[in-house]
CSV table of C-alpha atoms in Angstrom, one decimal:
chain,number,residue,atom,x,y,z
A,17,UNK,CA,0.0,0.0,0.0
A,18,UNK,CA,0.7,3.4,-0.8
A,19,UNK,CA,2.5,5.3,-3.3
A,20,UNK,CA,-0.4,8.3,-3.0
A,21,UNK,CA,2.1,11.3,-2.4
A,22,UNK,CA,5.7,12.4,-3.8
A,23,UNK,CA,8.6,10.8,-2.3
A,24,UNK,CA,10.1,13.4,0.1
A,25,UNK,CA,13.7,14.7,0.7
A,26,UNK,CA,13.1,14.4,4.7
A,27,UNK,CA,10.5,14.7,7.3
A,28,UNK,CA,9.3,17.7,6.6
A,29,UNK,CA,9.0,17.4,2.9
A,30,UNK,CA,6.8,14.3,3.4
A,31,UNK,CA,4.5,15.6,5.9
A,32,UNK,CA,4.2,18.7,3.5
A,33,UNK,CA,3.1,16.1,0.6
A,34,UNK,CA,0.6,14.2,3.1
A,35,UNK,CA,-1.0,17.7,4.1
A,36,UNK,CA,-1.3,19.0,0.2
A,37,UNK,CA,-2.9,15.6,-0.8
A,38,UNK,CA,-5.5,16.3,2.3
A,39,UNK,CA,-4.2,12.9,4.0
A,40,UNK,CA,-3.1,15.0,7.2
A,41,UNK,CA,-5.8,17.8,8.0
A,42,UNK,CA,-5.5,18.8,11.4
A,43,UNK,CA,-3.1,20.5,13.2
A,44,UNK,CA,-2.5,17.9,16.2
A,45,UNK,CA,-2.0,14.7,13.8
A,46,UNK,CA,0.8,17.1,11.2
A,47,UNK,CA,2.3,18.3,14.9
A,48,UNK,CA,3.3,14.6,15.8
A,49,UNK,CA,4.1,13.7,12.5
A,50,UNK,CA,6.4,16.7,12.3
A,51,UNK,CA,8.4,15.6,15.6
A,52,UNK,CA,8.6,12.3,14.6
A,53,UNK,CA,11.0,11.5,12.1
A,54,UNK,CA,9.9,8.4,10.2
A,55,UNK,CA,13.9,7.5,9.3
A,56,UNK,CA,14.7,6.5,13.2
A,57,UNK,CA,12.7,3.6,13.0
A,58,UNK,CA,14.3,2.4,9.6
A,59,UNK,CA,17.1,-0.3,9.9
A,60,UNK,CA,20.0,1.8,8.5
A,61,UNK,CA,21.0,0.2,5.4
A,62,UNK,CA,16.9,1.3,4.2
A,63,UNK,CA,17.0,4.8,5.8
A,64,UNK,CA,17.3,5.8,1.9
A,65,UNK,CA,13.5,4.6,1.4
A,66,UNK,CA,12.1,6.6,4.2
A,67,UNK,CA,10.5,9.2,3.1
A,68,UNK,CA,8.7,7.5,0.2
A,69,UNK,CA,4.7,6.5,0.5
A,70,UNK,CA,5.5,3.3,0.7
A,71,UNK,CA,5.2,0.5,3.2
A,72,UNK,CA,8.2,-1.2,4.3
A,73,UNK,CA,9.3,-4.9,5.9
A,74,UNK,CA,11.9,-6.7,7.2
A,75,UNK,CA,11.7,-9.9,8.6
A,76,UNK,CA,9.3,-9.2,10.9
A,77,UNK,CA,9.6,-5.9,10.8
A,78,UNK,CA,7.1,-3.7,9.0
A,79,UNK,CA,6.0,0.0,8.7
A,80,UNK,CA,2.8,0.6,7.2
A,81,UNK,CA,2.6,3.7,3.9
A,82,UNK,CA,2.7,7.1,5.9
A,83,UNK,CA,-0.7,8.0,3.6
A,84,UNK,CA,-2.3,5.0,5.8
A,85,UNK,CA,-0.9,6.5,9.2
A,86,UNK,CA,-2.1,9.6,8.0
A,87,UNK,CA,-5.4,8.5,7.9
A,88,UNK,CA,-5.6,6.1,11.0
A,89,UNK,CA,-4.3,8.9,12.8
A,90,UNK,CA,-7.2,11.2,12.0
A,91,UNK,CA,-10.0,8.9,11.9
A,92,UNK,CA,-9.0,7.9,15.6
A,93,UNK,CA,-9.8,12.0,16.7
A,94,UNK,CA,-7.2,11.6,19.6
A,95,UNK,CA,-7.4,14.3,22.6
A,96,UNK,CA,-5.6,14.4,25.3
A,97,UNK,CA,-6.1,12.0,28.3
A,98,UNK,CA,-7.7,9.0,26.5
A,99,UNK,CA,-6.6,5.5,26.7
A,100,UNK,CA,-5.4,3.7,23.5
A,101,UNK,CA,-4.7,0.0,22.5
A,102,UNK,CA,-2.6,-0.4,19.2
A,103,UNK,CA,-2.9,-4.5,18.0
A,104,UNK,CA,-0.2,-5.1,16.2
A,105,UNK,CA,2.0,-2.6,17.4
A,106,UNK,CA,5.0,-3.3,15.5
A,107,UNK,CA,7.6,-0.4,15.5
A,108,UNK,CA,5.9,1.9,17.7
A,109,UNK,CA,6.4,4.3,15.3
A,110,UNK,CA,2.3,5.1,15.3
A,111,UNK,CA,2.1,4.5,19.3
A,112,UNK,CA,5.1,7.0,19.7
A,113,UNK,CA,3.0,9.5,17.8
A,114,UNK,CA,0.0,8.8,19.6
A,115,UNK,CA,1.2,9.1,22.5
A,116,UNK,CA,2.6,12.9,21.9
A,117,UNK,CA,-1.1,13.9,21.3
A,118,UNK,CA,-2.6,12.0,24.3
A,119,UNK,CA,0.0,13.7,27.1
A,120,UNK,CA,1.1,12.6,30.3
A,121,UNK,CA,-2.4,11.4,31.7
A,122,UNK,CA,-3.5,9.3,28.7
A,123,UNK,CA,-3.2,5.2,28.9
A,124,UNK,CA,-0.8,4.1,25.6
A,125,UNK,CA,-0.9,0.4,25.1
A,126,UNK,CA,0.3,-1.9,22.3
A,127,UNK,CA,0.3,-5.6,21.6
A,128,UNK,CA,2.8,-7.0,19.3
A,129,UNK,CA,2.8,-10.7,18.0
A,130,UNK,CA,6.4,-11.1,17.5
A,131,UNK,CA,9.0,-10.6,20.2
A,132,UNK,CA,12.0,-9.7,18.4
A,133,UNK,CA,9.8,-6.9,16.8
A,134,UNK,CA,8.9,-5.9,20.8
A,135,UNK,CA,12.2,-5.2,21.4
A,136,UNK,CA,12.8,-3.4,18.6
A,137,UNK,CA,10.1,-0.9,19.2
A,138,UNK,CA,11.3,-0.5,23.3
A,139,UNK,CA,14.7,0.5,21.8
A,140,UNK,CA,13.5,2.9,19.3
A,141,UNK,CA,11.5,4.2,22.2
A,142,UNK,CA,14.0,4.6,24.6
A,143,UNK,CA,16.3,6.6,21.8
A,144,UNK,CA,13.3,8.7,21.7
A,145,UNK,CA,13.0,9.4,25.2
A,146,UNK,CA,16.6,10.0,25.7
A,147,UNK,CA,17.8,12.4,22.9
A,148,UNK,CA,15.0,13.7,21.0
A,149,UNK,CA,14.4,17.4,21.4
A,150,UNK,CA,10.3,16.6,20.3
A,151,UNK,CA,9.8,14.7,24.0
A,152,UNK,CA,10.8,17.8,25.9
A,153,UNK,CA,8.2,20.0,23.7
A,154,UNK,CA,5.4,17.8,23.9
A,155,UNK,CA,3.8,16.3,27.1
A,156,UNK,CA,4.2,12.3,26.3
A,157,UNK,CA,2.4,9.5,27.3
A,158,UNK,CA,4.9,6.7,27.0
A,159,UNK,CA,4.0,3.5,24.7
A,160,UNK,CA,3.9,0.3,27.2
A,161,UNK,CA,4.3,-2.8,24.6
A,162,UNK,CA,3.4,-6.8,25.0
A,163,UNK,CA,4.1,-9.6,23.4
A,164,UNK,CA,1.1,-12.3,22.0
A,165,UNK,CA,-1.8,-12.5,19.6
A,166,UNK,CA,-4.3,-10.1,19.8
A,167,UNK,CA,-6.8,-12.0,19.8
A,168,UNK,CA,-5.8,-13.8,22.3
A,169,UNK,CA,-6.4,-10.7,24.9
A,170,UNK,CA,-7.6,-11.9,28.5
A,171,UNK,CA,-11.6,-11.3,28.6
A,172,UNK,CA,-11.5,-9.4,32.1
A,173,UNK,CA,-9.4,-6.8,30.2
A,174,UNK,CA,-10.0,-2.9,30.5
A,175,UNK,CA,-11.6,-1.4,27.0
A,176,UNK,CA,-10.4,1.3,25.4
A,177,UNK,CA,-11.4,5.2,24.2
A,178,UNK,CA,-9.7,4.5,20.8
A,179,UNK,CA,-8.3,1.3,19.3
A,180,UNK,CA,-6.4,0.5,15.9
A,181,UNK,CA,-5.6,-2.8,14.3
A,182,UNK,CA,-2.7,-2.7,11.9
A,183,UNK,CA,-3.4,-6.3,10.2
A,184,UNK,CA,-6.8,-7.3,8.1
A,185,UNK,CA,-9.5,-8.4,10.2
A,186,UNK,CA,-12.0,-11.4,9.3
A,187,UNK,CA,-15.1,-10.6,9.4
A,188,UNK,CA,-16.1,-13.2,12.0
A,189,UNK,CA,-13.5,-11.3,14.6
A,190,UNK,CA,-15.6,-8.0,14.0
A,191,UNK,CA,-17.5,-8.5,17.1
A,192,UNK,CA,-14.2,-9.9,19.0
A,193,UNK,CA,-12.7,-6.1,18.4
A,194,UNK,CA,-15.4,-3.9,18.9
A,195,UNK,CA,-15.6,-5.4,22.9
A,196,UNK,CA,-12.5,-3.6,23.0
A,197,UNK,CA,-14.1,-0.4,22.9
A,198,UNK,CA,-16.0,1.6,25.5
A,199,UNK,CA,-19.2,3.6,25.0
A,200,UNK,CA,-18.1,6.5,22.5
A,201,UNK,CA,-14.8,4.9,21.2
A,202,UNK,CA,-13.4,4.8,18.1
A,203,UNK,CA,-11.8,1.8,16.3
A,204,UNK,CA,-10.1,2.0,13.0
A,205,UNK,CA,-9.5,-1.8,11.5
A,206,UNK,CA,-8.8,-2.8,7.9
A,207,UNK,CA,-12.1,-5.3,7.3
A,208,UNK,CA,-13.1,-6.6,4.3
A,209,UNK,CA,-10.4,-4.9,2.3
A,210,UNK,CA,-11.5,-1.0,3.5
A,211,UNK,CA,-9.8,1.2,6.3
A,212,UNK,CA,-13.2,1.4,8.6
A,213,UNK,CA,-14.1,3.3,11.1
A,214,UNK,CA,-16.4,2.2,14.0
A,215,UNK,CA,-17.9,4.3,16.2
A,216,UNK,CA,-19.6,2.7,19.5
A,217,UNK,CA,-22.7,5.2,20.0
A,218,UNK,CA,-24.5,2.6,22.8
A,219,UNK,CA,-23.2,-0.5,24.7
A,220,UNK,CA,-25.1,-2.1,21.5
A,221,UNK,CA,-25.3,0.8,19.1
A,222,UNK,CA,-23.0,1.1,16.4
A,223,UNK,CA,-21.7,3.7,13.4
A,224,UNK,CA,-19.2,2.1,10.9
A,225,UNK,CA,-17.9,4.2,7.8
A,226,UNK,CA,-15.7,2.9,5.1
A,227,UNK,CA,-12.4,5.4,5.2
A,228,UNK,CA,-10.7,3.6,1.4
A,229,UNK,CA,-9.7,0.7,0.2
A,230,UNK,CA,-6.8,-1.0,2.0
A,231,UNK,CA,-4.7,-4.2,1.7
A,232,UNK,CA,-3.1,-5.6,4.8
A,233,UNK,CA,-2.3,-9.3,5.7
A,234,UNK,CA,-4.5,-10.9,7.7
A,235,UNK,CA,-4.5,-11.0,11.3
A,236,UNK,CA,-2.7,-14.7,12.3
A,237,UNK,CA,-4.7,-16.9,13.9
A,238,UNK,CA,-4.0,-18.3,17.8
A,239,UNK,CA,-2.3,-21.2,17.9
A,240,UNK,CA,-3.1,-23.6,21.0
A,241,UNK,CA,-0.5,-24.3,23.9
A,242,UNK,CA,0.1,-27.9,24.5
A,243,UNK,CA,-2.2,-28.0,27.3
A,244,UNK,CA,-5.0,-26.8,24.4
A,245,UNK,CA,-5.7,-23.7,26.7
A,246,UNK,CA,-5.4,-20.2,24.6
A,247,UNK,CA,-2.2,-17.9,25.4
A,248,UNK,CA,-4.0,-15.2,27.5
A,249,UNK,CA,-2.6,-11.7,26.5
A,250,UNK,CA,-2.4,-9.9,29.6
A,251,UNK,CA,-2.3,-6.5,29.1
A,252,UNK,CA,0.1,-3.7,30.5
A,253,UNK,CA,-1.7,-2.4,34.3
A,254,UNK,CA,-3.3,0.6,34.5
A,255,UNK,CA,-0.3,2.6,36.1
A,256,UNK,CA,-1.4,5.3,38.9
A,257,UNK,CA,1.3,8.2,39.1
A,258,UNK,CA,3.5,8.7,41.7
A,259,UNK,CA,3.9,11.9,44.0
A,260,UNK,CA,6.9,12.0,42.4
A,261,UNK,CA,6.3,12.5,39.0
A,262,UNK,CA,3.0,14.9,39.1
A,263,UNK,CA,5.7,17.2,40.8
A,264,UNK,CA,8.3,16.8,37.9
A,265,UNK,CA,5.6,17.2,35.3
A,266,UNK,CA,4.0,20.0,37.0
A,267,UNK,CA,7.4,21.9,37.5
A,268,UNK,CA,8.2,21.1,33.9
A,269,UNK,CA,4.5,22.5,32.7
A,270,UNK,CA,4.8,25.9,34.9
A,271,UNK,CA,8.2,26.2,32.7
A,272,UNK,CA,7.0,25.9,29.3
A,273,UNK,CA,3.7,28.2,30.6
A,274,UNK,CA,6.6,30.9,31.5
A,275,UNK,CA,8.2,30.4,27.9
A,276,UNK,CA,5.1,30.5,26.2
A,277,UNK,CA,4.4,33.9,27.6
A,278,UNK,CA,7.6,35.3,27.3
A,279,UNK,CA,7.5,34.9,24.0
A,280,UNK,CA,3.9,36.5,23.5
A,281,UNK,CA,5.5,39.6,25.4
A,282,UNK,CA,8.4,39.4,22.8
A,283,UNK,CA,10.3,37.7,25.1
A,284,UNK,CA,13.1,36.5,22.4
A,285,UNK,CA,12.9,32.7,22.3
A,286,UNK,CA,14.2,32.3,18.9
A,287,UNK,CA,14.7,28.8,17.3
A,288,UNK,CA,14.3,27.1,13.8
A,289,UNK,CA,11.4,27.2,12.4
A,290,UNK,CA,8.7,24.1,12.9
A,291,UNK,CA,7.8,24.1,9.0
A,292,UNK,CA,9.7,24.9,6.1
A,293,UNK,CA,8.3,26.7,3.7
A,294,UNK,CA,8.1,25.4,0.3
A,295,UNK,CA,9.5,27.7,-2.6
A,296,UNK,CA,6.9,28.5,-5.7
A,297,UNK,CA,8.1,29.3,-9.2
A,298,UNK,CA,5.7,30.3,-11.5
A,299,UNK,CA,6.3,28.0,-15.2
A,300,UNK,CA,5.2,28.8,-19.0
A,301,UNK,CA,2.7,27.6,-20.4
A,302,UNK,CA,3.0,26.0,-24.4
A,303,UNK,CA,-0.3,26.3,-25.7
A,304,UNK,CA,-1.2,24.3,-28.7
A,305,UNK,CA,-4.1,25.6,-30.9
A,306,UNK,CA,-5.9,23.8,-33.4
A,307,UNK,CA,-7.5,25.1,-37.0
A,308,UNK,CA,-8.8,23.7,-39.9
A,309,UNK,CA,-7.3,20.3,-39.0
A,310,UNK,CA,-3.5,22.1,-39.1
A,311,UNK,CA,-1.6,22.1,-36.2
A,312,UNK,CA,0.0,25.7,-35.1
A,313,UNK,CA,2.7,25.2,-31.7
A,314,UNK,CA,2.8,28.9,-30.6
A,315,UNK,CA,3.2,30.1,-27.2
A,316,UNK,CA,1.0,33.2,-26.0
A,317,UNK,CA,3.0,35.5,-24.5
A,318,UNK,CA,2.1,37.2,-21.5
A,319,UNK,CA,4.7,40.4,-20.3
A,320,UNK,CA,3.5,39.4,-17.0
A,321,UNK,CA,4.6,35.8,-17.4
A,322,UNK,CA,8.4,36.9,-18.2
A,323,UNK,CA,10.2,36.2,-14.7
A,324,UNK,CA,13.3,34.7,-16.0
A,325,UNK,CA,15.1,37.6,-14.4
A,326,UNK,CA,13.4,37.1,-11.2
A,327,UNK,CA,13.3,33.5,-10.9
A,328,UNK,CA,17.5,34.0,-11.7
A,329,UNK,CA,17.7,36.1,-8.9
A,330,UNK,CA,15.7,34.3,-6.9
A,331,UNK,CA,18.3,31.3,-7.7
A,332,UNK,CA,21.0,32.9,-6.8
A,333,UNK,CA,19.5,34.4,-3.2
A,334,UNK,CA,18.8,30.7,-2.2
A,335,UNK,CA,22.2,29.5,-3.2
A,336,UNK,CA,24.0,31.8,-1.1
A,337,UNK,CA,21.4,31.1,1.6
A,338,UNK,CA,22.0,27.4,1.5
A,339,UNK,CA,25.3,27.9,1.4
A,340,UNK,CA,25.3,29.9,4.6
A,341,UNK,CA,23.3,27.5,6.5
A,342,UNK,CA,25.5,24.3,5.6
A,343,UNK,CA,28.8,26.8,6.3
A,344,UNK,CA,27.1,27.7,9.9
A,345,UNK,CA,24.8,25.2,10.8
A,346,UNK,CA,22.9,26.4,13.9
A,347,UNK,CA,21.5,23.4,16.1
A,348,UNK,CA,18.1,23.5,17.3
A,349,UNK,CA,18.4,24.9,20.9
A,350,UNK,CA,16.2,22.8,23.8
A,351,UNK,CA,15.2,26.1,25.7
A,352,UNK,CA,13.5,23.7,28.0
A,353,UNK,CA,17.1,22.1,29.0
A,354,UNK,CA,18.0,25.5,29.2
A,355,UNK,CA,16.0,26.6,31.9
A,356,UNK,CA,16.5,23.6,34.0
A,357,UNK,CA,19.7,23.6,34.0
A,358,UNK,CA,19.9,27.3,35.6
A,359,UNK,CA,17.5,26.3,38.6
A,360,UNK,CA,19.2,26.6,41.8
A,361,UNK,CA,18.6,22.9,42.7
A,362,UNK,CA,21.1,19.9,42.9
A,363,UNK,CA,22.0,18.3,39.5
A,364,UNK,CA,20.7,15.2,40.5
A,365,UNK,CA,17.2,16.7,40.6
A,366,UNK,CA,18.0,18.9,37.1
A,367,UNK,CA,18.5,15.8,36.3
A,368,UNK,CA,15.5,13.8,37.3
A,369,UNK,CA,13.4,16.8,36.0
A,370,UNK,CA,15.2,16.1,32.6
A,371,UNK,CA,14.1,12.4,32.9
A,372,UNK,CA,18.0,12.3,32.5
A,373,UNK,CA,18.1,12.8,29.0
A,374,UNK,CA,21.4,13.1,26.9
A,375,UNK,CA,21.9,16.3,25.8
């Protein structure tokens, strides 16, 4: 699947594609795409592939087409605070996402089949948490991953405000996932070859709406233990906060506030910018025109169309701008880390406030 959008040059230039081809359309789901870069949870000999609309697996691991993420991520409506279950978690490239929309007082739960592909996602996670500048500028409610089928999941589990499935569901499991849900959940599932989305309006009330047409491999089936008892999937416990941590993540909320209104009041916190803008060139048009069964090539000439000088100078501005920019590169600047750092506290409390992130 995929292949709607242009290949990209990075991160930005993808999500820029996505948006323009109306696959991201609000402004929380392009935020976490944006501090996510898609590359970090490549294997390094693919990182080349990335940025293409494409999926992408090896072995056992796989990363759906980002126009598919795209649109799980908005049909799911995340806010902040609501509990998620992803089935097939894989990466936890999606779950990472997720979890910057849902902040520090949501529930983020995934359930992979495969082990190997479980450890794989808890170390791209944990390189997340401990050097990307994205986690200290978003409040994150940290993936929790499992290993076993999900459909194997222990009936006395909790259900779920939103739930995604990343692996083609039969349609006599359609009932098996919607028990997942609460009362006003959403769950986004590829059945019968169509991203859909079902809405749970009543504890028997449901709204389903086919989102496009999908191909995914089919969920894999539970296989009996010797005993010829089901592998119970227990999920991840409902974790209650400590003390400890409301008073880091307050602390670390009444610092950002203080940012934020500095720089309303002109306060000066200058960094890169979050998007890049894209440059427009205007192009000529050839018009053919057709009479009496000749053909006449001509092109109809404008005075206002004539920006060869300007597009030159244009070219040369953003050559010695680029130029500049890879002479001096300037490092995006983790104001955050900043301001801890200057508190008159002990460093081992900077950092426990800075979750003791590498710098």
């Amino acid at each position: 699947m995929g292949g709607a959008v242009s290949a990209g040059e990075d991160n930005d230039e993808l999500i820029d594609n996505l948006k323009e081809a109306q696959y991201i359309r609000t402004d929380l789901v392009e935020q976490a795409f944006r501090a996510i870069d898609r590359a970090d949870y490549y294997l390094e000999e693919f990182k080349e592939n990335a940025y293409k609309d494409l999926a992408w697996k090896h072995g056992n691991i796989h990363l759906s087409a980002p126009c598919i993420y795209s649109e799980v991520m908005e049909a799911l409506d995340l806010q902040p605070g609501l509990s998620f279950l992803n089935l097939g978690s894989g990466t936890g490239y999606l779950s990472s996402m997720v979890g910057l929309i849902l902040g520090p007082f949501g529930v983020n739960h995934g359930v992979e089949l495969h082990s190997d592909v479980t450890e794989y996602a808890k170390q791209k996670l944990d390189v997340f948490i401990r050097t990307s500048d994205s986690f200290d500028k978003f409040d994150f409610c940290e993936p929790s991953f499992v290993t076993g089928n999900c459909l194997e999941i222990a009936p006395d589990c909790c259900q779920y405000d939103r739930v995604y499935c990343g692996a083609g569901v039969q349609k006599e499991h359609e009932e098996y996932m919607k028990n997942l849900l609460k009362v006003g959940g959403i769950l986004v599932m590829p059945l019968e070859e169509k991203l859909t989305k079902i809405t749970r309006i009543g504890p028997s009330a449901w709204e389903t709406k086919k989102i496009l047409a999908v191909s995914f491999a089919p969920l894999v089936q539970p296989c009996r233990s010797e005993s010829g008892q089901p592998r119970l999937v227990q999920l991840p416990p409902l974790a209650v906060r400590s003390l400890q941590d409301l008073a880091r993540l307050a602390i670390r909320g009444s610092i950002k506030r203080a940012m934020r209104q500095e720089a309303t009041r002109g306060g000066g916190l200058k960094s890169t910018p979050m998007f890049k803008r894209r440059r427009l060139r205007r192009r000529r048009m050839e018009t053919i025109v057709f009479l009496d069964k000749e053909v006449f090539a001509s092109r109809i000439s404008n005075p206002s169309d004539d920006t060869s000088y300007e597009d030159a100078e244009e070219d040369r501005r953003e050559v010695a701008e680029r130029t500049l920019r890879e002479a001096k590169p300037e490092p995006p600047v983790n104001f955050l880390r900043q301001r801890v750092l200057r508190l008159p506290l002990p460093d081992p409390l900077k950092y426990y406030l800075l979750y003791y992130r590498e710098k």
